[in-house]
Rosetta silent file (secondary structure, phi, psi, omega in degrees, C-alpha in Angstrom):
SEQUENCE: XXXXXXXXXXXXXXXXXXXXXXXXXXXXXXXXXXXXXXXXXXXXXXXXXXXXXXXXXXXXXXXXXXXXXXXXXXXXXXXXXXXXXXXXXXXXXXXXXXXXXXXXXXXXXXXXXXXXXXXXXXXXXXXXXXXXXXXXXXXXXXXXXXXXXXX
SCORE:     score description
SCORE:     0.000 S_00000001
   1 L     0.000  -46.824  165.427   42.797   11.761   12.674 S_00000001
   2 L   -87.736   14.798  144.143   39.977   12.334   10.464 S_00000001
   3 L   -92.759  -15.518  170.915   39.898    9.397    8.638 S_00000001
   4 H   -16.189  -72.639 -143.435   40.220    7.607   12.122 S_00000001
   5 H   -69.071  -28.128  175.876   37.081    9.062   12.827 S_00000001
   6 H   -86.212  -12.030 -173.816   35.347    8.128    9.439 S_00000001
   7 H  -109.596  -30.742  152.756   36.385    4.951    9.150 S_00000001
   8 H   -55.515  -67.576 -174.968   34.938    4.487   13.145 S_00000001
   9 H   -42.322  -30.420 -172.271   31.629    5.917   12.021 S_00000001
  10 H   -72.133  -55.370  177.630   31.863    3.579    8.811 S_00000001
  11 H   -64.806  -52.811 -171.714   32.084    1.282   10.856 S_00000001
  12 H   -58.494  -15.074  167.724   29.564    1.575   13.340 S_00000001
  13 H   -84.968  -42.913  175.445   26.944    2.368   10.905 S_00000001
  14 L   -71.658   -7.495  170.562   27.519   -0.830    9.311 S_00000001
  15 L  -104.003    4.222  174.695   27.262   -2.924   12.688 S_00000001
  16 L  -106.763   -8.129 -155.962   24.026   -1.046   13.358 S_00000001
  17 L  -113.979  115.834 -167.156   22.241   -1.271   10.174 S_00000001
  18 L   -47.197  150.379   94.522   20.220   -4.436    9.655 S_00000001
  19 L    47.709    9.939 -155.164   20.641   -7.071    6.745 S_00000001
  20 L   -92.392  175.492  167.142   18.204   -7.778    4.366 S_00000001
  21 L  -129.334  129.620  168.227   18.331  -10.690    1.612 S_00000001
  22 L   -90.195   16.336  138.895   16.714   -9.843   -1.178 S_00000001
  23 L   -51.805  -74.492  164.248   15.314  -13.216   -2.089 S_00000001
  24 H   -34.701  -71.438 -173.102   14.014  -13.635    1.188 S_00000001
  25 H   -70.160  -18.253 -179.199   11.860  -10.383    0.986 S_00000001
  26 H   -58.892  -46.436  164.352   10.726  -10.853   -2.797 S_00000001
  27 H   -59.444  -69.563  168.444    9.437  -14.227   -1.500 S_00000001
  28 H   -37.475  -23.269  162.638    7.531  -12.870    1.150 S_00000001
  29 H   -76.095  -35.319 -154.591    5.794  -10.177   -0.651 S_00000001
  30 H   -67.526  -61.531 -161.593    5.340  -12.732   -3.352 S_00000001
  31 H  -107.403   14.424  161.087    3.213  -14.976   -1.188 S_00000001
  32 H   -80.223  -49.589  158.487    1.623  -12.761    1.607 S_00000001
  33 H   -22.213  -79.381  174.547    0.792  -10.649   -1.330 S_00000001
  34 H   -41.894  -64.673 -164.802   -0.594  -13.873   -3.286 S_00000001
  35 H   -64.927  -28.395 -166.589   -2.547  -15.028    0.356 S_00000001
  36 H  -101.424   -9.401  154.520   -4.272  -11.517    0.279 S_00000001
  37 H  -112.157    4.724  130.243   -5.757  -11.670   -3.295 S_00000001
  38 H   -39.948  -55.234 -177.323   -6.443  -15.246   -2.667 S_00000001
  39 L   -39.597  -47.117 -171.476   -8.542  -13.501    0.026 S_00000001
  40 L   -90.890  -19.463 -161.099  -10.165  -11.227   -2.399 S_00000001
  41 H   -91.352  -79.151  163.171  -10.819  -14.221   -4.714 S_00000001
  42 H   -45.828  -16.455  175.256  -12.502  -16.116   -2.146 S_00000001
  43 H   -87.301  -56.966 -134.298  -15.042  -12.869   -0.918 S_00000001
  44 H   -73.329  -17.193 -169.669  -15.402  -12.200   -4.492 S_00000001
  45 H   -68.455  -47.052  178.007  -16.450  -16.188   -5.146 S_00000001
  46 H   -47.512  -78.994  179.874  -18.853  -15.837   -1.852 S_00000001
  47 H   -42.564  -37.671  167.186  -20.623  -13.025   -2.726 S_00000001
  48 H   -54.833  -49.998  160.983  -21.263  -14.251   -6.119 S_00000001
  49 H   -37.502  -44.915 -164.021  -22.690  -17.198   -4.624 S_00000001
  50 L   -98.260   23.057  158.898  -25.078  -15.517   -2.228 S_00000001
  51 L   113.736  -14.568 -153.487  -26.638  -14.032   -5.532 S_00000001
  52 L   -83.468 -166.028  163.295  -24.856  -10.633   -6.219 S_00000001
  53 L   -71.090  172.280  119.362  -23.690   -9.576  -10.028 S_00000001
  54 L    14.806  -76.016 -146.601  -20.265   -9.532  -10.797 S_00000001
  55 L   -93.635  -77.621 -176.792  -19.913   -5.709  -10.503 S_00000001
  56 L   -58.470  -20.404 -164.053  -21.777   -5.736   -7.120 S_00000001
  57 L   -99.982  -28.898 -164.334  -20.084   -8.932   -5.471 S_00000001
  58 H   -83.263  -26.157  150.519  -16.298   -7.175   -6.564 S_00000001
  59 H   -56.704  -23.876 -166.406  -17.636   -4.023   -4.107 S_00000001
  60 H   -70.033  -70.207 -129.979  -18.655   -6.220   -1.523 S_00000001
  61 H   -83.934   -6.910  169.208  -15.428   -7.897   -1.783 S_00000001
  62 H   -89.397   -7.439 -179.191  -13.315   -4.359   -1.551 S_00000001
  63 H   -99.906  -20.295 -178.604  -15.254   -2.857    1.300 S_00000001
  64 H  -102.183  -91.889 -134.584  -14.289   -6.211    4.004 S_00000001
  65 H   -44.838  -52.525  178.500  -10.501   -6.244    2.125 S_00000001
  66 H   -48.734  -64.510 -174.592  -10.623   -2.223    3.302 S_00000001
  67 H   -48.478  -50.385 -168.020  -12.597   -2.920    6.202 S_00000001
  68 H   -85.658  -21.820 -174.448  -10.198   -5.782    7.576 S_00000001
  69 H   -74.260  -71.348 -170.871   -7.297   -3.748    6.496 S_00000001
  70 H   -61.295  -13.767  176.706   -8.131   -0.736    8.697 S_00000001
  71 H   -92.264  -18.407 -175.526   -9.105   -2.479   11.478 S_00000001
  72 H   -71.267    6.100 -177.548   -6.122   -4.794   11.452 S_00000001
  73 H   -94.337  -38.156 -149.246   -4.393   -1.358   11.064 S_00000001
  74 H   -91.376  -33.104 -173.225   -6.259   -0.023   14.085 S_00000001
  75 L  -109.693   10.980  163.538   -5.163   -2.968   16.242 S_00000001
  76 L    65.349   22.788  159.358   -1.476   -2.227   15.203 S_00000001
  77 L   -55.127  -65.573 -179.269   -1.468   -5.605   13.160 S_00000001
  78 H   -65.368  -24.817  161.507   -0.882   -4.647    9.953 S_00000001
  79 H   -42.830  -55.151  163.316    2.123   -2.856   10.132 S_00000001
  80 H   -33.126  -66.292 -164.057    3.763   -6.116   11.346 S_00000001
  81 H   -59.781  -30.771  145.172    2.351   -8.003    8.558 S_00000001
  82 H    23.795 -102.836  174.970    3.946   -4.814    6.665 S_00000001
  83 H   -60.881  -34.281  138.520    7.211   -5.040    8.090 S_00000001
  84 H   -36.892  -97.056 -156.274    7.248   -8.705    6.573 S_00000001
  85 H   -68.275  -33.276  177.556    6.064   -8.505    3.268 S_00000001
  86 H    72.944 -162.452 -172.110    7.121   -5.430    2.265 S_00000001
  87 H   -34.595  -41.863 -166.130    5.526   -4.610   -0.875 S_00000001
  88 H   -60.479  -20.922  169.574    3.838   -7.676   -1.212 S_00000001
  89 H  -114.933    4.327  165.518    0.730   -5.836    1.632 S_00000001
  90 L  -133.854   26.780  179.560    0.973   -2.781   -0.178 S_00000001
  91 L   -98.996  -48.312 -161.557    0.732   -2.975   -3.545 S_00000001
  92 L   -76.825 -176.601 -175.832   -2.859   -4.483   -3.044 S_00000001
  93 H   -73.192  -37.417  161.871   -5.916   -2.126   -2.065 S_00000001
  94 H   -41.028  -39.917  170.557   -5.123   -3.258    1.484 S_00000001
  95 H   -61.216  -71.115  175.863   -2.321   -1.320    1.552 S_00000001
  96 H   -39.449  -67.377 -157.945   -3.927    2.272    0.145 S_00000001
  97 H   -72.572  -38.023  176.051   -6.795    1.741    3.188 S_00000001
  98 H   -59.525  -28.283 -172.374   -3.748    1.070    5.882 S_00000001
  99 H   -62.564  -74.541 -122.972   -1.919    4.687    4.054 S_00000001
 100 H   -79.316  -90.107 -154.310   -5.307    6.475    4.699 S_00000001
 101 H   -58.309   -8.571 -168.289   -5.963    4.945    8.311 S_00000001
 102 H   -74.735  -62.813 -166.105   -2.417    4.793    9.983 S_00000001
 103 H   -28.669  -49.431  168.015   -2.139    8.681    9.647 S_00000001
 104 H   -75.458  -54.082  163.559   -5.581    9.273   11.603 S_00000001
 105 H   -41.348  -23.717 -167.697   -4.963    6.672   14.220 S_00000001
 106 H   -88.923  -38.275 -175.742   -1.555    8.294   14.835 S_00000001
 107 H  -100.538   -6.500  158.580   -2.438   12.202   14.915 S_00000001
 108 H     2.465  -64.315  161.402   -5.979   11.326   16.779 S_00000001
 109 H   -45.795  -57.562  153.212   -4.726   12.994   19.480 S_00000001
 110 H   -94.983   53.219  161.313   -4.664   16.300   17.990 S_00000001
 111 H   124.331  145.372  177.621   -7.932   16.707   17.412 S_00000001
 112 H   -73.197  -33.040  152.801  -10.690   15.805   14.582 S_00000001
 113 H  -115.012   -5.110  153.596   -9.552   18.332   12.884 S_00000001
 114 H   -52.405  -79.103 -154.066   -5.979   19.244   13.160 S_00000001
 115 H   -52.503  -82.399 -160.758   -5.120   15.849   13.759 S_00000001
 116 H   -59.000  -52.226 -165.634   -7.446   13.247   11.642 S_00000001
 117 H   -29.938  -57.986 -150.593   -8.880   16.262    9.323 S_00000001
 118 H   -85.593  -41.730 -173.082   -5.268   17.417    8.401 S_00000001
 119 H  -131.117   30.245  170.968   -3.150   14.467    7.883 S_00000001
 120 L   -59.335  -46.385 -177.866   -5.660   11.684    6.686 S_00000001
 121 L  -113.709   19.338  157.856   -4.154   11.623    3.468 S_00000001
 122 L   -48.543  -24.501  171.735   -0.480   12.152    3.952 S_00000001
 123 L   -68.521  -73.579  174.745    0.441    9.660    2.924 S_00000001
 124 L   -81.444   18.219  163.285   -1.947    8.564   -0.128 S_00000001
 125 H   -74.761  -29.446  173.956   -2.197   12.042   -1.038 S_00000001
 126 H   -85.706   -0.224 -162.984    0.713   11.609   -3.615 S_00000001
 127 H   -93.365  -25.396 -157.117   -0.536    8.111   -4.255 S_00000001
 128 H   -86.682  -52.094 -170.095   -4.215    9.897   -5.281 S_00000001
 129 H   -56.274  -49.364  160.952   -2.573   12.707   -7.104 S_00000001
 130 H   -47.090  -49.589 -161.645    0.406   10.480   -9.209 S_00000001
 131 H   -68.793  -65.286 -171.804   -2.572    8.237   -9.874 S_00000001
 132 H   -54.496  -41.000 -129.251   -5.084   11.180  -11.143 S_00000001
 133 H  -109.653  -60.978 -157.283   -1.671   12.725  -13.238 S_00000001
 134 H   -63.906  -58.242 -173.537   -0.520    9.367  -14.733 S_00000001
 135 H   -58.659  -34.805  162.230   -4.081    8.500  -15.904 S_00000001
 136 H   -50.220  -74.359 -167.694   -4.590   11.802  -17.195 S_00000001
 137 H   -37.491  -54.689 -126.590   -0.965   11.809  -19.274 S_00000001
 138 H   -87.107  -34.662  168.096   -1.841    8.382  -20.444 S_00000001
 139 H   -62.379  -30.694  162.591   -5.248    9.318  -21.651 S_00000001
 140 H   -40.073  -54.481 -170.801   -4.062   11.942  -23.308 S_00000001
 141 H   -89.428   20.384  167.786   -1.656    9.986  -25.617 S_00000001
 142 H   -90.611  -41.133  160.017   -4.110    7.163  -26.320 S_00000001
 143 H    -1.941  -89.929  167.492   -6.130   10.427  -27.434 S_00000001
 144 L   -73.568    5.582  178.963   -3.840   11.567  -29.545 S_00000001
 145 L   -97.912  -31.339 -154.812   -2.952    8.381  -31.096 S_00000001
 146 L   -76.708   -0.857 -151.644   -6.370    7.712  -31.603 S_00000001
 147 L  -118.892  -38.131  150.444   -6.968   10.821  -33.567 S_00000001
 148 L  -107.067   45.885  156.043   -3.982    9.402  -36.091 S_00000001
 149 L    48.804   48.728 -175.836   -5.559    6.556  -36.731 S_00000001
 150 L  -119.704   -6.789  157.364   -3.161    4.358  -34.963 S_00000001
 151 L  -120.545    0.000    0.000   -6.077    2.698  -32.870 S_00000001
């Protein structure tokens, strides 16, 4: 009787649980991914144009990728575009400013500071921290190589 029951459940998990092809989503990250640092290519080409340095035109071109992230986050777009691409809309900086804004659009409601105050960075808080840890380890052992003359 109880494998009946496990082999119903077996099933029934397996007629509810979508599908993916993994081909299918690699392409789609590959070229929504690709269209959104086109994106950044073109701002960074503009701004250069309209005069700034290098260095100043690649801020420019990260505060409207951010900016356009969060609002297309804010108008419950990007998640869609997301749910498509997979990796391919979060791997870029567009991604990190949707971690940061869905969490304060979502807890809003309780409050500026329970809500946004509190859970602004669940999300990219392990993304800030991993980042800060990793960079640390790695300077370390360029450090220490460099210190035996191996750079």
């Amino acid at each position: 009787m109880e494998d009946e029951i496990k082999k119903n459940y077996d099933e029934y998990v397996k007629s509810v649980t979508p599908t993916t092809s993994f081909p299918k989503n690699l392409f789609n990250a590959f070229w929504i991914g690709g269209l959104i640092c086109v994106l950044g290519q073109a701002l960074l080409d503009f701004f250069k144009y309209m005069g700034f340095k290098k260095d100043i035109a690649g801020f420019y071109e990260m505060l409207v990728l951010i900016l356009l992230s969060v609002l297309l986050t804010g108008f419950g777009i990007y998640p869609k575009i997301a749910k498509y691409a997979g990796a391919g809309t979060l791997v870029p900086i567009t991604g990190f400013a949707n971690s940061v804004a869905s969490p304060a659009i979502e807890f809003k409601k309780e409050g500026q500071v329970f809500g946004i105050g509190c859970r602004i960075f669940s999300i990219a808080g392990p993304v800030i921290l991993y980042g800060i840890l990793s960079s640390w380890l790695l300077g370390l052992i360029y450090w220490i190589l460099t210190v035996l003359g191996v750079f």
